[in-house]
Tab-separated table of C-alpha atoms in Angstrom:
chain	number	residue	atom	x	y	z
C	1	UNK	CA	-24.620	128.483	-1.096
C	2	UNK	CA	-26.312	127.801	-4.789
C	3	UNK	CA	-25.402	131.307	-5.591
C	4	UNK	CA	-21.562	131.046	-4.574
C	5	UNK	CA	-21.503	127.838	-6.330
C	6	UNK	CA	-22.761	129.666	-9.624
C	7	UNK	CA	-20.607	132.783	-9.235
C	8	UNK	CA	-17.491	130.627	-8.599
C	9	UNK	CA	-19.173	128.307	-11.940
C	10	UNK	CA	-19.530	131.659	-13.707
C	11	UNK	CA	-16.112	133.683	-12.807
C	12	UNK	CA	-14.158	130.277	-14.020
C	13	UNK	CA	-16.312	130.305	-17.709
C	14	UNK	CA	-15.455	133.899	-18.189
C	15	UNK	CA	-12.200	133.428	-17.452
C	16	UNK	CA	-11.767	130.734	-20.199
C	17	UNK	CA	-13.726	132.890	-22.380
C	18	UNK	CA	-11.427	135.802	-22.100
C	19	UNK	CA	-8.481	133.967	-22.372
C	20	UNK	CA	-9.818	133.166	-26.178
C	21	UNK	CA	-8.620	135.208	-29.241
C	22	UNK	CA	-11.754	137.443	-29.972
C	23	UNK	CA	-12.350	136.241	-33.432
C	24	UNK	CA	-12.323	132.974	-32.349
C	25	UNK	CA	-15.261	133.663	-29.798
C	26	UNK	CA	-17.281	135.273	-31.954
C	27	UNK	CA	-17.143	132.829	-34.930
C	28	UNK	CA	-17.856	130.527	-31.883
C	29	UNK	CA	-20.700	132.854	-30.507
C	30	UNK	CA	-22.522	132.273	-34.361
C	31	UNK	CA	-22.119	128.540	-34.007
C	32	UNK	CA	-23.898	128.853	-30.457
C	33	UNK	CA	-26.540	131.483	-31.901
C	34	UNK	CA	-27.293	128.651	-34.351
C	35	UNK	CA	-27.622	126.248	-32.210
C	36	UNK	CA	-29.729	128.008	-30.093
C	37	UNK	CA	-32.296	128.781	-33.040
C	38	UNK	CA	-32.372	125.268	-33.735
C	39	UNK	CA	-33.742	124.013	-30.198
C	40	UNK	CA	-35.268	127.406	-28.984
C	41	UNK	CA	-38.825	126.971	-30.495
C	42	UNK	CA	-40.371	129.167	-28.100
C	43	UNK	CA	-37.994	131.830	-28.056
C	44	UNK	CA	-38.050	131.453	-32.260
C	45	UNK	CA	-41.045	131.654	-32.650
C	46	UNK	CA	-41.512	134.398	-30.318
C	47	UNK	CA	-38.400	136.471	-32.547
C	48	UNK	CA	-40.535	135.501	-35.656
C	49	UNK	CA	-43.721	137.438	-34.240
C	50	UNK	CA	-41.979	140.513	-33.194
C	51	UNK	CA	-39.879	140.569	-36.120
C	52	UNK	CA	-43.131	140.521	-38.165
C	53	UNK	CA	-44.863	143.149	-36.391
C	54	UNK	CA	-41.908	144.973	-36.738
C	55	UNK	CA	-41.646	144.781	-40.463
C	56	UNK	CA	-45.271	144.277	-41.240
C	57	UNK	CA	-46.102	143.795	-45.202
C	58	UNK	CA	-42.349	144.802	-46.068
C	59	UNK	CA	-40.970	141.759	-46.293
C	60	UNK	CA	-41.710	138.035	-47.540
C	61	UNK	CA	-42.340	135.441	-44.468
C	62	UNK	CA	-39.132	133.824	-45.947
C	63	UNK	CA	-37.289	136.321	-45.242
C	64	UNK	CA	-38.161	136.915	-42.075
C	65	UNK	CA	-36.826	133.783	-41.125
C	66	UNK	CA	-33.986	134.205	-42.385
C	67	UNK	CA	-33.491	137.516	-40.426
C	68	UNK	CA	-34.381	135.757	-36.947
C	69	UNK	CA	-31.756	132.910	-37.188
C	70	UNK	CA	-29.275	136.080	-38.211
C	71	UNK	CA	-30.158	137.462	-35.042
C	72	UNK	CA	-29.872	134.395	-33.395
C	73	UNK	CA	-26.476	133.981	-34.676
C	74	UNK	CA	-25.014	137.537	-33.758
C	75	UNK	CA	-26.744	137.318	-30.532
C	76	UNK	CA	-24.405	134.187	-29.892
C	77	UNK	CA	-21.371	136.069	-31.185
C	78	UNK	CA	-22.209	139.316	-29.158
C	79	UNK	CA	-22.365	137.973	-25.894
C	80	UNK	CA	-19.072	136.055	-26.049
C	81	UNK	CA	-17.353	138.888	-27.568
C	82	UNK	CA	-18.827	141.020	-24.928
C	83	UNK	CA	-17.011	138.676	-21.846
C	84	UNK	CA	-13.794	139.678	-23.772
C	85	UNK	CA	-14.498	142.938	-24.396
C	86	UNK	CA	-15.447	144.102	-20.888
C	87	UNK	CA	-11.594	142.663	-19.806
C	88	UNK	CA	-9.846	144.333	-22.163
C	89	UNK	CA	-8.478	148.319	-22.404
C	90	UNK	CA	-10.060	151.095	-23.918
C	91	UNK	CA	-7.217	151.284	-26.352
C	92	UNK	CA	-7.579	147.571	-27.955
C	93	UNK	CA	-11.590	147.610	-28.046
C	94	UNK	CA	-10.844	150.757	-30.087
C	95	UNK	CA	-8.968	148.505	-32.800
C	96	UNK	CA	-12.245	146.734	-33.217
C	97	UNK	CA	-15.057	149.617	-32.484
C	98	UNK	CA	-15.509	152.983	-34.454
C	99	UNK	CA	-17.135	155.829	-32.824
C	100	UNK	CA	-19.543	158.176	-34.949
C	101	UNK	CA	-20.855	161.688	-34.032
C	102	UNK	CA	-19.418	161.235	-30.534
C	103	UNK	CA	-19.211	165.265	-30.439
C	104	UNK	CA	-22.835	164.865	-29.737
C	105	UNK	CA	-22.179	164.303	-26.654
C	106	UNK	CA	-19.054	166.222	-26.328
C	107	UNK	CA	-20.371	169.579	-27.564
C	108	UNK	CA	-23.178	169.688	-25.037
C	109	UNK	CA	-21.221	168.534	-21.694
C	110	UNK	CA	-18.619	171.010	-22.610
C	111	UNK	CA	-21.155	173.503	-22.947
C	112	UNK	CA	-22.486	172.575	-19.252
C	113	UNK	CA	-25.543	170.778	-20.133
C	114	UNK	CA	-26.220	166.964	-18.696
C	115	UNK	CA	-26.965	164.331	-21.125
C	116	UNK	CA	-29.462	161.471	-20.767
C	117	UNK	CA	-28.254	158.889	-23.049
C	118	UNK	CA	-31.090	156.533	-24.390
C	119	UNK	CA	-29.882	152.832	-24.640
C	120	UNK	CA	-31.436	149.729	-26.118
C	121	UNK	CA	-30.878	145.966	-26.138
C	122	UNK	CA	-29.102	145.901	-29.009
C	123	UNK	CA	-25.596	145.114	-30.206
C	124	UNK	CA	-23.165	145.108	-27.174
C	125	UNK	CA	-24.611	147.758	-24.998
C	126	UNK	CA	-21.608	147.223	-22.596
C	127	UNK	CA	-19.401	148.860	-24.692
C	128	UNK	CA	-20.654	151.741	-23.321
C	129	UNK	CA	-19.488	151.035	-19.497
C	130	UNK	CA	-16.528	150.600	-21.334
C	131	UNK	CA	-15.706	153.487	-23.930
C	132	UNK	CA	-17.795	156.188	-22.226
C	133	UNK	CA	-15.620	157.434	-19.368
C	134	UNK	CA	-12.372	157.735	-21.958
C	135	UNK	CA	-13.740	160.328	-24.337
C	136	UNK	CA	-16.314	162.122	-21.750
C	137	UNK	CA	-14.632	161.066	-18.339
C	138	UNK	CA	-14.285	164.690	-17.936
C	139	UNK	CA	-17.721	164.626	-16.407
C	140	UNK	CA	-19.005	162.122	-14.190
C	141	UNK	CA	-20.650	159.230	-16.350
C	142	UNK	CA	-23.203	156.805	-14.648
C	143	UNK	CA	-25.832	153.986	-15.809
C	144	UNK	CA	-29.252	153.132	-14.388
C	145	UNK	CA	-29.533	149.424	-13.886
C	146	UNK	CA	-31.411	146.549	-12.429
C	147	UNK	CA	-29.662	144.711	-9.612
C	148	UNK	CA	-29.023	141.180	-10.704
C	149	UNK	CA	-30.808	138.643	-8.227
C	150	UNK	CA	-27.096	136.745	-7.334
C	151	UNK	CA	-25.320	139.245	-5.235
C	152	UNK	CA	-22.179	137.603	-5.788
C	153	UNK	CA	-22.212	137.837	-9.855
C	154	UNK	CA	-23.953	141.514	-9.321
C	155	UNK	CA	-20.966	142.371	-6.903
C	156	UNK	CA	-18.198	141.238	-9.359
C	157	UNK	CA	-20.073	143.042	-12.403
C	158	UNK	CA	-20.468	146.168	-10.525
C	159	UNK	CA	-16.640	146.086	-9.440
C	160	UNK	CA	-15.837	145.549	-13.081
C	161	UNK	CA	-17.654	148.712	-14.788
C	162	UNK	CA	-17.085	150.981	-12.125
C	163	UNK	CA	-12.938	150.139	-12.821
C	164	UNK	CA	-13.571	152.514	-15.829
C	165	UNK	CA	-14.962	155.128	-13.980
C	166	UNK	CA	-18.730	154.690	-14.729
C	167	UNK	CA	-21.350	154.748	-11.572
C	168	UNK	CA	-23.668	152.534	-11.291
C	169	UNK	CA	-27.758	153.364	-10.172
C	170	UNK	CA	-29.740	150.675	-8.996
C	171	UNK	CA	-33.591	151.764	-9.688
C	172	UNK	CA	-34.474	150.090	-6.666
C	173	UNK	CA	-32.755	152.481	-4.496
C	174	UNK	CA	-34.351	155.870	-6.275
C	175	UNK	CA	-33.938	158.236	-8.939
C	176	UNK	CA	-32.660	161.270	-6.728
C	177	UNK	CA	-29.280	160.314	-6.911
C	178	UNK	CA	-29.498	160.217	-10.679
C	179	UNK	CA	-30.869	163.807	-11.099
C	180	UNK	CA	-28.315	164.799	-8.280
C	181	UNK	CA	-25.565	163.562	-10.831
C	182	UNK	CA	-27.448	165.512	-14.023
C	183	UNK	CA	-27.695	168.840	-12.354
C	184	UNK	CA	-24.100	168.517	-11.469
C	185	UNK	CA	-23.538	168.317	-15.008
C	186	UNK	CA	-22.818	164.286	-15.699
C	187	UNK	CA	-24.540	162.117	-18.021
C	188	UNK	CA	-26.769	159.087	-17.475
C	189	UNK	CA	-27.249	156.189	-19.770
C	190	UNK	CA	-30.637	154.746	-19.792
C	191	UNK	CA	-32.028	151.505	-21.036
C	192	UNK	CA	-35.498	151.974	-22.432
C	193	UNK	CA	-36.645	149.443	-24.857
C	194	UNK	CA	-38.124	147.166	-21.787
C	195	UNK	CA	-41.425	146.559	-21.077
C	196	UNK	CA	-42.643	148.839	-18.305
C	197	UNK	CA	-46.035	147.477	-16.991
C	198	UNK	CA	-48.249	149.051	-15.088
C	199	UNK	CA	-45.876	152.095	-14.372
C	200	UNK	CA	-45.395	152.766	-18.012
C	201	UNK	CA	-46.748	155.161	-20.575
C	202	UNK	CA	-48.706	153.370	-23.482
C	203	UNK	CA	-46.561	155.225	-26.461
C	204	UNK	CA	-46.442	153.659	-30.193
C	205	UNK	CA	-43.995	150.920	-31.115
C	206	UNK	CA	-43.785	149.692	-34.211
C	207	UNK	CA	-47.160	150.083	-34.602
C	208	UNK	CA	-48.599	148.954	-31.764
C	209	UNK	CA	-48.779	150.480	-28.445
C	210	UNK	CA	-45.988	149.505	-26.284
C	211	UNK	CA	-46.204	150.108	-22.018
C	212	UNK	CA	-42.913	152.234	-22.425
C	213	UNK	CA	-40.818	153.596	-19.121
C	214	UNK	CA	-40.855	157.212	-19.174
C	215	UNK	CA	-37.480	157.619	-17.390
C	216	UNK	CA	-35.383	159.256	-19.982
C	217	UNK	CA	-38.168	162.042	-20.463
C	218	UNK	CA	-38.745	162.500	-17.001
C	219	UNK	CA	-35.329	162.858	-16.048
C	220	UNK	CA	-34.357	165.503	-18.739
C	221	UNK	CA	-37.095	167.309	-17.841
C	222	UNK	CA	-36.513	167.448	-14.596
C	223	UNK	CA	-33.128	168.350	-15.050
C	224	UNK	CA	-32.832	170.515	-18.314
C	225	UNK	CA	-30.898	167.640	-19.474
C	226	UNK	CA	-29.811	166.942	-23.788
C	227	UNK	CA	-31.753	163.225	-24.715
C	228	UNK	CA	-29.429	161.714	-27.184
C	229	UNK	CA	-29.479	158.339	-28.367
C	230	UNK	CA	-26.769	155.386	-29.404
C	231	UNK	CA	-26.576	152.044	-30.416
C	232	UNK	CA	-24.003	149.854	-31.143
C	233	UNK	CA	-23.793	147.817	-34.680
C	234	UNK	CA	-21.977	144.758	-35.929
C	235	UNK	CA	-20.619	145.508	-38.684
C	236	UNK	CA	-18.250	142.023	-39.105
C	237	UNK	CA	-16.303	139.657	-37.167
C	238	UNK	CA	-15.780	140.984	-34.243
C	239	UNK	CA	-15.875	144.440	-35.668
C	240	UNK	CA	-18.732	147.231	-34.380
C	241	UNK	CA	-19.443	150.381	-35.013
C	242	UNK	CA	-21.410	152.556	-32.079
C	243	UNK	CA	-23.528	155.581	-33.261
C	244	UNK	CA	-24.547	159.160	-31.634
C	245	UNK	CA	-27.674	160.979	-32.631
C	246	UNK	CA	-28.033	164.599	-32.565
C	247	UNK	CA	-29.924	166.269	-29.257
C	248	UNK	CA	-33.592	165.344	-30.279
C	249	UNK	CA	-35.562	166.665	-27.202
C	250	UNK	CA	-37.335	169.312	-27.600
C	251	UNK	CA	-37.838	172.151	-24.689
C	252	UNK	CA	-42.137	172.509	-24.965
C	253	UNK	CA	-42.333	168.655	-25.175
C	254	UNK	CA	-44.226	166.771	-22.754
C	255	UNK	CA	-42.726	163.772	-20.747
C	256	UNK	CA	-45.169	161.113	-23.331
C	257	UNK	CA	-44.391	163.230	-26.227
C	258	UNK	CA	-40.939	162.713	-25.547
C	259	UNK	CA	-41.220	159.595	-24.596
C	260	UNK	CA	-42.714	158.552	-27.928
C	261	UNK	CA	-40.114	160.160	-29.665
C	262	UNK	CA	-37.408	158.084	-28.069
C	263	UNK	CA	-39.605	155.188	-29.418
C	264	UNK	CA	-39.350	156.262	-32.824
C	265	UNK	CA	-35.563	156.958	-32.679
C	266	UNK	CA	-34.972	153.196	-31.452
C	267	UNK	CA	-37.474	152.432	-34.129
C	268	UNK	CA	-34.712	153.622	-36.845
């Protein structure tokens, strides 16, 4: 009953949200983000330590700050924008997203090779559910996910990407239907930058050894499949710009070798 109560709690925010002019939710997104820095100690302080091991020596303490409650602030922005986003047509989130080195991708499905796209928690990730299927949706175009623990929200968010197209993977239920999908020809995106525990290979990470999934690697190898990365920036209100990489797998790589080069490329 609790979980009906927040679905019906959550449907009715989003649709307020969406009904917003998108430049108006994201300036409000930055006033939330800073908001959010102000009261978040934990989770601060916890963006101030990773932000330092990620930069080390290169830059001043002050600075650093400075960067976290930035991040705090586009964080706040991103995820209303993204409630919008996700309910509009490919066509109008084009007005506000440009696409680089999409051929990437392009070049190697028309070619007949499967592509295991490496994702990370950065930016609006979503946009991918989004854009994907309208300049590859020649091919089929899936995602590996984690099921959400309300059915009802994980229901209505499932319903909503696959209206583009994409198909959706839950890892509980197995891999085989992902590799089915790759030797067919498709491509998979993958998140990666999460911490993988025990079942994870210990690869370097800014500089420290990170338990790292070795999904991506083991499905490309497994399948013959291209690893290319993307990530989506913000590059101004309510503006983003999403980025390809080149193929960076190589074929006599092992499954950690690979693996730690997907680190380094989320690194950049």
């Amino acid at each position: 009953m609790l979980d009906f109560v927040v679905y019906i709690l959550y449907r009715a925010g989003s649709a307020i949200v969406a009904a917003l002019p998108l430049r108006l939710l994201f300036a409000a997104g930055q006033i939330l983000g800073s908001c959010s820095w102000l009261v978040s100690g934990k989770y601060r302080r916890l963006a101030e330590r990773n932000v330092g091991i990620a930069f080390g020596d290169e830059k001043p303490p002050g600075e650093l700050r400075r960067l976290v409650r930035r991040h705090f602030r586009r964080l706040g922005a991103n995820l209303l924008s993204s409630v919008k986003l996700t309910q509009m047509s490919p066509e109008k989130i084009l007005q506000r997203v440009t696409i680089e080195n999409i051929e990437s991708m392009d070049s190697r499905f028309r070619a007949g090779i499967p592509v295991v796209l490496v994702l990370s928690h950065l930016g609006i990730w979503e946009l991918f559910a989004q854009l994907m299927p309208k300049f590859v949706g020649y091919v089929r175009n899936a995602s590996v996910y984690q099921r959400l623990g309300n059915r009802f929200i994980d229901a209505h968010v499932r319903r909503t990407r696959s209206q583009t197209g994409l198909e959706l993977f839950d890892r509980k239920d197995g891999f085989q239907p992902v590799i089915d999908l790759l030797r067919s020809g498709g491509g998979v995106g993958v998140l990666s930058d999460q911490h993988a525990g025990d079942h994870g290979l210990w690869t370097p990470f800014f500089g420290r050894l990170a338990s790292t999934s070795p999904l991506p690697g083991l499905l490309a190898k497994r399948t013959r499949a291209a690893v290319i990365a993307a990530a989506v920036y913000t590059t101004g209100p309510a503006r983003w710009r999403m980025v390809f990489t080149e193929r960076f797998d190589q074929p006599d790589a092992s499954i950690a070798d690979l693996t730690s080069k997907i680190n380094k490329v989320i690194e950049q």
